[in-house]
């Protein structure tokens, strides 16, 4: 034993080895049929498609697959897998479709082992099994190995675990049948890992057998039995095989010899058998050869004592199970716990059967005294009745748990259906009230909609529970019941999705209407203020009684500026009319549309009235020019500042005066393209700002959660941020052209109020967008930190639960010698203590997260709960260790 690693593989490590070996076996099959390999077995097999691919290759029959990605599709595929296995007489115990879809590691390995056992192990051996009239494939395989390795004095194969750890047996099997491939003396000088690597490489290169095992997984004190059996059947398939009944009878006498040989060594039989039993799977596995043979009275008594001790602890564990709860999540937990208990019963069934069989054999041999025979009969009656009682009670509890779970889940489904009916009616009512008469009523619609969203989020918790339904199919209900349930789930899922979509779409629509309507009202206010300002300015223009030419010239100038302002503002009025029509159309409310039309009409009338007054005043001033005398008015001023129409009037009414020079093209920006360009660019930027605010608001995190997917939010923010960078150039250009425009208009004495107002609105809006972007990005980062924190806590919690399960299931195992238990307990305790740095990191993360403004309460509370759990488990492990020391 000193030649190889002295460590035992833990149950988790055995699972890892099996996962690795089974994955290689699947991929070897897939490579032959040209199918893509499996990467992570537990994940890749969840939807059932890869399993159906595997069974297609094994059965040679095409198996249709459902291509959808929902849980229902996955369950349908996996249930088809179970159906195919049943048709091929592969019996599964306690493995349901949900176990595989949920990625249950142990049960997925159990399912795979059943497939391998049927198509790899038994299929390869079926002819020999038939010829020898044997049903135990392990016995035949062990017989073949012992017969193959007999000439090698260094090799004595007694089992499918410890006998293979030093690597000699693998090499011996190959060398016996293919001695030309390598020198045996060379193998003896190698280390265990080197021997294993040598055997696997030879088998791969010369026999075409995939390297299903890794040397470091076999060179341990108790290698994984299933993985070794699987690899050996690959050798058995390609090498000569000749097994006689004599070889089998020799194997059947092994246990006593095995015990004799190992008692003097550092590894006694009880230890080996106990560990092998512990690591062995409870599913679809033939009993160990060690328990299948004749026993003498002493061996029988030892085995009986072990089984009774286990039975006692199992009865205690059964009694300790809590009363069946009325809460669906708790019942799911109880169902899962009891399923584990039932699996343990199944695992020990063969041990009970072996003891009863051994007792019967002892009685049948006739070598016992009447007292001994009577005692054995009594012991067997007691064992059988207590086992049967526990089995019946366990099945009864499983049945009651099943009934309660199905009833509660049925209630959940009914509750969701009722809730959806009420919500659908609520939606219909809200749809009929979609239109709003004014902003206040629209705000009420938004508040009402927020209430609906809040109810949706509350219901989401219950919907999440239903997505993890436990569906148990028994012989009485059959597949039709499952199909009905799945159809019901699908219908509810579709209704739920429809409600969620409608709610989201309506929220976006209401927010869009609100933003547009607010913008319309703000723009109307601005235009009203502008019109008031121009009306007042016009009322101050003098149209008669001028004292001198300067007086007249000033008023002519005022009229020209007013007319120019009106020309520049005309586009705003048109845009406002278009915006009003858009809002009215989206609203679809007669009264609200009428009010908008009325407001627009009022503004248009004021505009027209101002234009008419301006026209009248211009005419009056023109006449005044005639009476004062144009010759006295500086030609340049009058010609350049009066609009074209007034200039024509002057020419017509004062024919006697020489015609004025043709008007020069004015360089005022208002007359150029610069003003129009500024307005177009500013309108584009304002539109982007409005859209971005709405999009950011939709992306914002309203409430932090323990786990949340943020990639979609980040993607949306990324798009807005990219647009912002692109638009920032346009903003810089607009600021430059705006300043130039303001300078020129100021020099010309034109009003700059509108330009300044637009500039301020854009700069303020831009600043808001930047701030909102930063704030939402900060929130997303905080949410990601929270999710990472809970993922880290979840991993640690998983480890602590494993320790709890060890304490519950293994620490009290009477089949384990106390020395072994003490070492195992010390290992569990050491492992738990080694998590201290991770605990400190978790505390530091919690401190950092809670130092942020307004942190959610659940961050601190969850850590507090976890630390208490950790402390309690640590305490129990220490107590267990102290007791075992005694």
Coordinates of C-alpha atoms in Angstrom, one line a residue, residues 268 270-272 274-275 306 813-824 884:
X268 CA -8.6 -5.2 6.9
X270 CA -14.3 -4.9 7.1
X271 CA -12.8 -1.6 6.3
X272 CA -12.5 -2.4 2.6
X274 CA -17.5 -0.9 4.4
X275 CA -15.8 1.7 2.3
X306 CA -23.8 -4.7 10.9
X813 CA -23.0 4.8 10.4
X814 CA -22.4 1.7 12.4
X815 CA -20.9 -0.1 9.5
X816 CA -17.8 2.1 9.8
X817 CA -15.0 1.3 12.3
X818 CA -14.7 4.3 14.8
X819 CA -11.0 4.9 13.8
X820 CA -12.1 5.4 10.2
X821 CA -15.0 7.6 11.3
X822 CA -12.7 9.7 13.4
X823 CA -10.3 10.3 10.5
X824 CA -13.2 11.1 8.2
X884 CA -15.2 9.6 18.4

